[in-house]
Coordinates of C-alpha atoms in Angstrom, one line a residue:
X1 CA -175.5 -68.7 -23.7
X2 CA -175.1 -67.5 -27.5
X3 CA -172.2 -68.9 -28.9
X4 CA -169.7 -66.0 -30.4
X5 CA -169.6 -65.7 -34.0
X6 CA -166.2 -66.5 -35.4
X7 CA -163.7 -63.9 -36.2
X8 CA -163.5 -62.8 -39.6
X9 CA -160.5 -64.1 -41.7
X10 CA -157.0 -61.7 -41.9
X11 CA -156.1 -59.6 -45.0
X12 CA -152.9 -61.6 -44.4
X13 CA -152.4 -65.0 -43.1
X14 CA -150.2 -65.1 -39.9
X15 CA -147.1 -66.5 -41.0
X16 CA -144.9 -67.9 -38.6
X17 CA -141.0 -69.7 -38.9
X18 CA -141.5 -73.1 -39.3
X19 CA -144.3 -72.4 -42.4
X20 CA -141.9 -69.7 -43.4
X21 CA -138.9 -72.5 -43.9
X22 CA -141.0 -74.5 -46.3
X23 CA -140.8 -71.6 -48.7
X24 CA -136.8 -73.0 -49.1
X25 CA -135.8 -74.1 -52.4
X26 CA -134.2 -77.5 -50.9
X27 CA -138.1 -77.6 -49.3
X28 CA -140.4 -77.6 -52.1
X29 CA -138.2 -78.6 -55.1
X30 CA -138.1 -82.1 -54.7
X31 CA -141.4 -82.3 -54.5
X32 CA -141.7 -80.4 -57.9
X33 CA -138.9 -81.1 -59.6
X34 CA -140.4 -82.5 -62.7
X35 CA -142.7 -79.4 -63.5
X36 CA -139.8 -76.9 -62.1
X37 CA -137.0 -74.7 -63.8
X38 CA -133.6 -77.0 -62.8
X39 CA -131.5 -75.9 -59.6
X40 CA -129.2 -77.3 -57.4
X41 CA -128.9 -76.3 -53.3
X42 CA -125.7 -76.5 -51.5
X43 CA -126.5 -76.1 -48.0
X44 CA -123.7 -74.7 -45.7
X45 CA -122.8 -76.7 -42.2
X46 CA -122.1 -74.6 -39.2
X47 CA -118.7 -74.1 -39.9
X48 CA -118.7 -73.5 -43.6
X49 CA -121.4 -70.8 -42.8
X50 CA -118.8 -69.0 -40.0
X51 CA -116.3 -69.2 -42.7
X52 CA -118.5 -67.8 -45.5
X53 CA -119.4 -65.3 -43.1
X54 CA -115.9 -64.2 -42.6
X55 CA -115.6 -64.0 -46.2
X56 CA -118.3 -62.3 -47.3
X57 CA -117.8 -60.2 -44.2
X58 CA -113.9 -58.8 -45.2
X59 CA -113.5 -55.7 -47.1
X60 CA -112.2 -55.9 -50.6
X61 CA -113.2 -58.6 -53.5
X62 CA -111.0 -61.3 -52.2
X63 CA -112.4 -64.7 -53.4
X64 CA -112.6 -67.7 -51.3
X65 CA -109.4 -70.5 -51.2
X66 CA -109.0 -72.1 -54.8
X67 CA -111.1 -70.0 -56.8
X68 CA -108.8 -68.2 -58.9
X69 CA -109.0 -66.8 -62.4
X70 CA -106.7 -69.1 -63.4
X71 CA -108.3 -72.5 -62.1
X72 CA -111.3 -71.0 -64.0
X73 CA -110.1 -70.3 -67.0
X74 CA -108.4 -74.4 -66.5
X75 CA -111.8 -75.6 -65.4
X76 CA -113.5 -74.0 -68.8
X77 CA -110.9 -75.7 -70.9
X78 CA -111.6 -79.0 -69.5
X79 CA -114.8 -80.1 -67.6
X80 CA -115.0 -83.8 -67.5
X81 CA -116.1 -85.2 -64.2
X82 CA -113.0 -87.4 -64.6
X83 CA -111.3 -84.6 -63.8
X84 CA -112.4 -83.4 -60.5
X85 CA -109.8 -85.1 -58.8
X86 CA -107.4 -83.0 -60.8
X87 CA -109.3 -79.8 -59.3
X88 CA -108.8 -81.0 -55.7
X89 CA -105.2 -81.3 -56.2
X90 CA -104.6 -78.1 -57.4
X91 CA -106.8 -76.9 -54.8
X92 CA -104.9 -78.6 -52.0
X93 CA -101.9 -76.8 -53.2
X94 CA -103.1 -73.0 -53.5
X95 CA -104.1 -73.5 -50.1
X96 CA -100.3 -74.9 -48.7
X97 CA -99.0 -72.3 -50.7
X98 CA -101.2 -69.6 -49.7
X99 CA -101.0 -70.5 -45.6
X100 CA -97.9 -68.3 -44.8
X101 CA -99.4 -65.2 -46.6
X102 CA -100.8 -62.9 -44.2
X103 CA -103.8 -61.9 -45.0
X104 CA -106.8 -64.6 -43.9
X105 CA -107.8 -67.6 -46.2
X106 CA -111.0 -68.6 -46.6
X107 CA -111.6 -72.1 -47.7
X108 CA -114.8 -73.9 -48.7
X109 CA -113.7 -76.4 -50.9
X110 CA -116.8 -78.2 -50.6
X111 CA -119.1 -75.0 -51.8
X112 CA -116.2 -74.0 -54.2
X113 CA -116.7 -78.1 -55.9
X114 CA -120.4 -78.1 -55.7
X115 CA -120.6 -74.5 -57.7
X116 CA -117.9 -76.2 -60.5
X117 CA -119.7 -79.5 -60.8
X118 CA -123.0 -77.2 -61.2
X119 CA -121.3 -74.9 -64.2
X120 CA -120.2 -78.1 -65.8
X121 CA -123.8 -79.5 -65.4
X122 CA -125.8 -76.3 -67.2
X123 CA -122.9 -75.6 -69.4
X124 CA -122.9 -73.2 -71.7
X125 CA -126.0 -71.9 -70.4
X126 CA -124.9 -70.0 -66.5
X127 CA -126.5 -69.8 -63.4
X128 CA -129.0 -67.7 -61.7
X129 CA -127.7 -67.6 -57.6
X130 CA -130.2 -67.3 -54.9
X131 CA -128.9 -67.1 -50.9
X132 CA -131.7 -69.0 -49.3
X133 CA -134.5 -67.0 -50.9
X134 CA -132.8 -63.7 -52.3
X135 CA -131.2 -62.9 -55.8
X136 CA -128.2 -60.4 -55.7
X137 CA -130.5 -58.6 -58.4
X138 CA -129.1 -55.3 -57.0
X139 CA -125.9 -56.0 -58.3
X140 CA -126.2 -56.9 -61.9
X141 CA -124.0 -54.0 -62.7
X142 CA -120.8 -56.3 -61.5
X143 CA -121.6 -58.9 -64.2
X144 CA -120.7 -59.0 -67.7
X145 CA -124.0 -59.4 -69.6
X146 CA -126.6 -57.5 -69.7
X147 CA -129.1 -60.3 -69.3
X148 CA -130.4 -60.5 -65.8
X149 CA -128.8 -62.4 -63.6
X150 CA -126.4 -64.1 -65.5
X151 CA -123.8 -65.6 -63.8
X152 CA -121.2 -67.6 -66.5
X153 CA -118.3 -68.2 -64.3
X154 CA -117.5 -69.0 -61.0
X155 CA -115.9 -65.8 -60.1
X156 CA -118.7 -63.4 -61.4
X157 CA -120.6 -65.6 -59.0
X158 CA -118.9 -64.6 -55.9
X159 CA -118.0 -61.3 -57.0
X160 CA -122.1 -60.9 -57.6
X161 CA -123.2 -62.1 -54.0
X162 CA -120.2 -60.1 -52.6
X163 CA -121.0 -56.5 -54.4
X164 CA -125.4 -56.6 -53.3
X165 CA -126.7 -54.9 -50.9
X166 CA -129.6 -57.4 -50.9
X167 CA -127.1 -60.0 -49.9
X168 CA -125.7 -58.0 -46.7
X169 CA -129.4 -58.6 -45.7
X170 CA -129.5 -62.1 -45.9
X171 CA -126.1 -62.7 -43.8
X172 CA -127.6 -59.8 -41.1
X173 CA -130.5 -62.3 -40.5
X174 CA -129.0 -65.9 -40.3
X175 CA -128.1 -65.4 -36.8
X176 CA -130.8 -63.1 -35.1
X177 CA -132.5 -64.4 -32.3
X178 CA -136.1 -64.2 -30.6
X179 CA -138.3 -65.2 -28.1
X180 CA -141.1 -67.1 -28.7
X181 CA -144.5 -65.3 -30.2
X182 CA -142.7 -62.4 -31.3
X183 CA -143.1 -60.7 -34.1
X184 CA -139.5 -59.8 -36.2
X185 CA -139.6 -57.0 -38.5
X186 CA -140.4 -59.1 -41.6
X187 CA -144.0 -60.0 -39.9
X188 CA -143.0 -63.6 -39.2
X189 CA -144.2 -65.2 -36.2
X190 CA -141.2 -67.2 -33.6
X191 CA -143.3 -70.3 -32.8
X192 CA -140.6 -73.1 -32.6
X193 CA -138.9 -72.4 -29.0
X194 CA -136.7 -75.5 -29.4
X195 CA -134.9 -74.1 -32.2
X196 CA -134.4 -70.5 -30.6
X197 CA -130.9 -69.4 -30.2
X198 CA -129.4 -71.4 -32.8
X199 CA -130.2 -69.7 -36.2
X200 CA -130.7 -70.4 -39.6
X201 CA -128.4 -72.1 -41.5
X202 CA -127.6 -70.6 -45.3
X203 CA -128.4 -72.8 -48.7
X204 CA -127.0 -71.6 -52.1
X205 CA -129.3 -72.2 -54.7
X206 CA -128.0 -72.3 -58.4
X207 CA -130.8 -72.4 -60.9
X208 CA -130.0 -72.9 -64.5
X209 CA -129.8 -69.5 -66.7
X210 CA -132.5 -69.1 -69.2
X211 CA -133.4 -66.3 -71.5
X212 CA -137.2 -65.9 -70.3
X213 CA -139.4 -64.4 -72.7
X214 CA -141.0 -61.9 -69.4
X215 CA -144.7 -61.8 -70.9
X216 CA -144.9 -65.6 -70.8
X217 CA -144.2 -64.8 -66.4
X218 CA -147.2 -65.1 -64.1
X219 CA -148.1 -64.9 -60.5
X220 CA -150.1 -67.0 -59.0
X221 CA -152.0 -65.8 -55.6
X222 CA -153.3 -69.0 -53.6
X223 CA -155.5 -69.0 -50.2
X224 CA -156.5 -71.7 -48.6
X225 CA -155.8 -73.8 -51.4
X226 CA -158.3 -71.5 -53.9
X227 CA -156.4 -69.5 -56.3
X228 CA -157.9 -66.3 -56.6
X229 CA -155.8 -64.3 -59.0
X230 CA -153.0 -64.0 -61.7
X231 CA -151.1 -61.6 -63.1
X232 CA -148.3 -61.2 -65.2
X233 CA -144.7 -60.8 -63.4
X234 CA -143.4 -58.2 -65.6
X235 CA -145.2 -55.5 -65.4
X236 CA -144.3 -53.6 -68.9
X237 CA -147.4 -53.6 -71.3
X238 CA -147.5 -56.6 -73.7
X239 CA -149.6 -56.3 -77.0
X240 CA -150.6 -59.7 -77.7
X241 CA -151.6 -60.4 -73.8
X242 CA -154.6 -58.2 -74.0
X243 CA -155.9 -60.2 -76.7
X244 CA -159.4 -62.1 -75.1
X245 CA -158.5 -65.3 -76.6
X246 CA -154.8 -65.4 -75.3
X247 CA -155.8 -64.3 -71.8
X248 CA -158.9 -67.3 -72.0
X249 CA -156.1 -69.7 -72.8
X250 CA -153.6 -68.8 -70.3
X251 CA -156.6 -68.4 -67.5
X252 CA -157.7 -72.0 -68.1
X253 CA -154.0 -73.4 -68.8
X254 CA -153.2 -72.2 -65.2
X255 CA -155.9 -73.0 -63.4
X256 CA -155.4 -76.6 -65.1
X257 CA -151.8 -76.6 -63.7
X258 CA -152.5 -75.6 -60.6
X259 CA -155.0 -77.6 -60.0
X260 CA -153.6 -81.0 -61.6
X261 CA -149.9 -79.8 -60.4
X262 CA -150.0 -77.3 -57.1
X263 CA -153.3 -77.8 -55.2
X264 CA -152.8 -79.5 -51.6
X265 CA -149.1 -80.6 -52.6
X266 CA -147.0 -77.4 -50.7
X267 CA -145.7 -78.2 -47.8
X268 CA -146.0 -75.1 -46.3
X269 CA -149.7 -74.5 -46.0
X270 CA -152.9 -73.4 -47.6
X271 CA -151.6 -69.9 -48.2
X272 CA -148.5 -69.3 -50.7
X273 CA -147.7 -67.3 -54.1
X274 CA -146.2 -69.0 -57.3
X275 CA -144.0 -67.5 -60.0
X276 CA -144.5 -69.6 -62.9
X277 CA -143.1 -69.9 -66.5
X278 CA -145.8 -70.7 -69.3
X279 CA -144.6 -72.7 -72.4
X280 CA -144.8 -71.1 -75.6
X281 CA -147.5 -72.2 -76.7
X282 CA -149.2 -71.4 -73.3
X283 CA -150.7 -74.9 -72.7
X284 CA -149.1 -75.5 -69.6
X285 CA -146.2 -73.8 -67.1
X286 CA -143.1 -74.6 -65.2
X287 CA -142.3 -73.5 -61.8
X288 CA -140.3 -70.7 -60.8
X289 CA -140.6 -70.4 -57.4
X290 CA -142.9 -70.2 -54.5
X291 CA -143.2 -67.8 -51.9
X292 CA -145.3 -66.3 -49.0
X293 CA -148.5 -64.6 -49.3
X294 CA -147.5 -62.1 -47.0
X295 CA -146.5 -58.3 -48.4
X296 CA -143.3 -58.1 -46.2
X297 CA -142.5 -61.2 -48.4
X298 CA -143.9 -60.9 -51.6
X299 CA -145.3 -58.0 -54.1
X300 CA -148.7 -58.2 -55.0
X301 CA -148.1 -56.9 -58.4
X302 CA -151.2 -55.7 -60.6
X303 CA -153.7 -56.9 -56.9
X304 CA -153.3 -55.2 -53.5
X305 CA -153.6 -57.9 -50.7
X306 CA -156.8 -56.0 -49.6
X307 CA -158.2 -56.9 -53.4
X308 CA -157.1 -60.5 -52.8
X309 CA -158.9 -60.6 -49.4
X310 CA -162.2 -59.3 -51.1
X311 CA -161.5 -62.1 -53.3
X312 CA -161.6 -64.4 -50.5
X313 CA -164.0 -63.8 -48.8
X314 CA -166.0 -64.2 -51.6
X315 CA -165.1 -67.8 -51.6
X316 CA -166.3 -67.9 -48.3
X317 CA -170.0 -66.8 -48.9
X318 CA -170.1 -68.2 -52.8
X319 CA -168.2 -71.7 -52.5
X320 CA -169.1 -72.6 -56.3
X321 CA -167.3 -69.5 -57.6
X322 CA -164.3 -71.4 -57.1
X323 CA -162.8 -74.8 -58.9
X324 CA -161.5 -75.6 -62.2
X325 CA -165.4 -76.2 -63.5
X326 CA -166.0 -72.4 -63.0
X327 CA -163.3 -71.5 -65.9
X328 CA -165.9 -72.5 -68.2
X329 CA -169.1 -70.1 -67.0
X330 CA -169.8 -67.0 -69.1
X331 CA -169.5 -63.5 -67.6
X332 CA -173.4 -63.2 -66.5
X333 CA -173.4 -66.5 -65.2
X334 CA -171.6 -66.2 -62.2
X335 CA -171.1 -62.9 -60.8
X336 CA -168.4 -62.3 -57.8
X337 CA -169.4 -59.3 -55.6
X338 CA -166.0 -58.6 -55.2
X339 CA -165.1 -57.2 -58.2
X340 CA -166.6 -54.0 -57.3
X341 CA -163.7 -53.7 -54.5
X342 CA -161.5 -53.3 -57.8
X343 CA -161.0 -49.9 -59.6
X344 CA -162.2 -50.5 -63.3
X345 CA -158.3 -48.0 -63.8
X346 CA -156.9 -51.4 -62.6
X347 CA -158.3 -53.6 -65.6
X348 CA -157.2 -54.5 -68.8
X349 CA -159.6 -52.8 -71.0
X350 CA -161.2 -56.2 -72.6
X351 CA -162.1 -56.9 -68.6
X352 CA -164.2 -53.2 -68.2
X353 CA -167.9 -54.0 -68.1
X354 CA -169.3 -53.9 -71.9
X355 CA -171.1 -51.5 -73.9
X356 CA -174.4 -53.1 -74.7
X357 CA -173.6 -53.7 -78.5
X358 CA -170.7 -55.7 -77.0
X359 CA -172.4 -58.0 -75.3
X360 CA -172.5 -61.3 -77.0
X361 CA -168.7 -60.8 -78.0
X362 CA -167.9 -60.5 -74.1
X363 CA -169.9 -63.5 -73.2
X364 CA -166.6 -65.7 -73.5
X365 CA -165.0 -63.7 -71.4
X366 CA -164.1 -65.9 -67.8
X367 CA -162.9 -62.9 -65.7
X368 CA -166.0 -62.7 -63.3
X369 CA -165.1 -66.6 -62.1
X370 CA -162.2 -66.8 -60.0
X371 CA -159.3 -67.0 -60.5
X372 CA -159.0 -63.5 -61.9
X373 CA -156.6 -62.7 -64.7
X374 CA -155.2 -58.8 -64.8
X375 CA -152.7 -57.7 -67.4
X376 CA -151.3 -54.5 -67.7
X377 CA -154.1 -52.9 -70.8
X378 CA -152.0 -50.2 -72.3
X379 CA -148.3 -48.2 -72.3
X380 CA -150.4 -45.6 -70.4
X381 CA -150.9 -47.8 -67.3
X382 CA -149.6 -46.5 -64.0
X383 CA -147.6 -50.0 -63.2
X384 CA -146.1 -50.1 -66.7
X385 CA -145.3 -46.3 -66.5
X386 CA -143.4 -46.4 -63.4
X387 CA -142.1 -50.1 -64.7
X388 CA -138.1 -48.8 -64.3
X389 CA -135.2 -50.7 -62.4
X390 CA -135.1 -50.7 -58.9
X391 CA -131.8 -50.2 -58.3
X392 CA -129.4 -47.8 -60.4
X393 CA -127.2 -49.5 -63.3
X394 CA -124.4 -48.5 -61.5
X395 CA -123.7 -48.1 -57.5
X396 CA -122.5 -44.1 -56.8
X397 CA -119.6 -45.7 -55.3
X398 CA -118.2 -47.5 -58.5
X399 CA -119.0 -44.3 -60.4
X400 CA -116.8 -42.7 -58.3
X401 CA -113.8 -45.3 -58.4
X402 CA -114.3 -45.4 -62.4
X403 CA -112.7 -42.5 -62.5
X404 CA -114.9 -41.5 -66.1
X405 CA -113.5 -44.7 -67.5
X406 CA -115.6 -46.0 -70.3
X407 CA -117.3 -50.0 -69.1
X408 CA -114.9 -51.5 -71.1
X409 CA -111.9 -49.9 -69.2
X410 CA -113.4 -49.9 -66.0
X411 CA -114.3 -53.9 -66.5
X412 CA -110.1 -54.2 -67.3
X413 CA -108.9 -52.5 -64.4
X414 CA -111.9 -54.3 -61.8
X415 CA -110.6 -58.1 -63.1
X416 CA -107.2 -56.9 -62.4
X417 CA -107.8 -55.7 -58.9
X418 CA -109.8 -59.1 -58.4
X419 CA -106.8 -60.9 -59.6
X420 CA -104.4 -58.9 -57.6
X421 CA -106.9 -59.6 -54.5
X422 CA -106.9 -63.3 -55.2
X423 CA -102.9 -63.5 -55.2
X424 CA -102.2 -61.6 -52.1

């Protein structure tokens, strides 16, 4: 009886709960803590959860027991760990004198210490918040930088989390439910039946705030431990990163890293993505964070997934095309079939086939070994032409309750509603 041949390989890995957890910060940090951006987790117990629930839940900008402007503006003036005792005290007491108030208090005085000890840690610099895996990036509007995501106070922090819509996603989820095998909307597989019925529990992550020059971002595409692409995160067109020589160094720089750093040391399986942070003299990277390599999950950027699959599958029938000692073959020398699955639009232009009388210059050129680099070639680029925000600066709602106030104005009157909010 002729045995069956094997079933060709998914576009997309399955990816099922239990791989999906090891995508948590408080998963894979630990493991690369040395070469990672620093961050601190605060995972939530049951009950602090139902309580931050019940927070984030109530209408209004309320903020949680013992965070007041006040104790902030105290805790800015003074952040010795001596003091922390000091901090408890006074929060003891807001709470005693808030209990016959009517409306509800909500107190999480273990979250409320862990975000102050965290501001005193990366003081001056802010925090970057995360719930589980999701940044409040819709509403960066609330905050009052400019820079992305910079959170310098404990209040912006909660009033961040509490304006996004991205958030509201994140709490809908923690608690749904589902039978084993199913598939949920996000394309994740239930396979861990003893765990069914009693949810996920939240983590705060609070990376340090740094101001990240965006061209030095990459993405990293990984299946079954081969990396097959990179591309830059941000995708706005950057002079110098079309330059042959820079995109040789960062290729072989990040194939170095990953293989030295990354390769067979995640957790969470063969198939994953990583953000990472080149130094500026792009020798080497930090990470940023990992996530799936699943489109429901993660954006494929400058690829499609069906690019990264040709990719793969060249790996499959060409083993040698892969490894750190391809970075080092010239373009003729090694060929990958696959490149023809990709438009020649979707190229930087020093990664187009060559004229003739370009030949020998190109012949330094590693793109046709994997993994392959793209970078966005020109301002004229479809990705870098449609490169705008995806969310407004402003939510329709707050331009209605500005009432035509200038920022400045409308910033005076939003503190004093938070402060009113925090009193009652």
């Amino acid at each position: 009886m002729p045995v069956p041949a094997p079933s060709p390989p998914q576009v997309v890995p399955t990816l099922t709960r239990s791989k999906l957890r090891h995508f948590r910060f408080s998963e894979w940090y630990p493991v690369f803590r040395r070469v990672s951006i620093r961050g601190t987790v605060f995972k939530f117990s049951p009950e602090e959860q139902v309580t931050f629930t019940k927070w984030f839940d109530e209408d209004g900008m309320r903020l949680p027991d013992g965070v007041l402007l006040e104790d902030l503006e105290s805790h800015d003036d003074d952040a010795d760990d001596d003091d922390d005792d000091d901090d408890d005290d006074v929060a003891d007491d807001d709470s005693s004198s808030s209990s016959s108030s009517t409306p509800p208090v909500y107190s999480l005085p273990r979250l409320t210490s862990h975000i102050a000890s965290t501001f005193t840690t990366f003081k001056p610099s802010g925090v970057f918040p995360k719930l589980n895996s999701v940044c409040p990036q819709d509403a960066q509007w609330i905050l009052p930088f400019p820079l992305p995501m910079k959170c310098p106070s404990i209040e912006d922090l909660f009033m961040v989390l509490k304006a996004s819509g991205l958030m509201n996603g994140v709490m809908e989820a923690l608690n749904q439910t589902r039978t084993d095998g199913e598939e949920a909307v996000d394309g994740v597989i239930e396979d861990e039946t003893e765990d069914q019925g009693q949810g996920e529990l939240l983590e705060m992550v609070l990376k340090k705030w740094y101001d990240l020059d965006r061209s030095r971002e990459f993405r990293m595409f990984i299946r079954d431990n081969t990396l097959l692409g990179i591309c830059q995160r941000d995708t706005n067109f950057y002079e110098h990163l079309v330059d042959p020589d820079t995109q040789a160094k960062i290729h072989q720089s990040l194939l170095e890293f990953f293989d030295t750093t990354i390769r067979g040391k995640f957790a969470g399986g063969p198939d994953y993505v990583v953000d990472v942070y080149m130094t500026s003299n792009l020798s080497s990277a930090h990470i940023v964070d990992f996530s799936p390599y699943h489109p429901f999950h993660t954006s494929p950027l400058l690829f499609s997934y069906e690019q990264l699959h040709e990719l793969y599958l060249s790996t499959l029938s060409s083993p040698s095309c892969t490894g750190s000692e391809s970075s080092s073959l010239s373009r003729d020398s090694h060929p990958i079939d696959a490149l023809s699955a990709l438009s020649l639009s979707d190229l930087p232009a020093s990664q187009t086939t060559p004229d003739d009388d370009d030949e020998e210059e190109q012949d330094v050129e590693v793109i046709t070994s994997l993994p392959l680099l793209l970078m966005i070639p020109s301002r004229a680029h479809p990705m870098a032409a449609r490169n705008a925000p995806a969310w407004p600066a402003y939510p329709v709602d707050v331009n209605c309750i500005g009432g035509g106030r200038d920022i400045e104005e409308f910033k005076k009157v939003w503190e004093e509603e938070v402060r009113e909010a925090a009193r009652n």
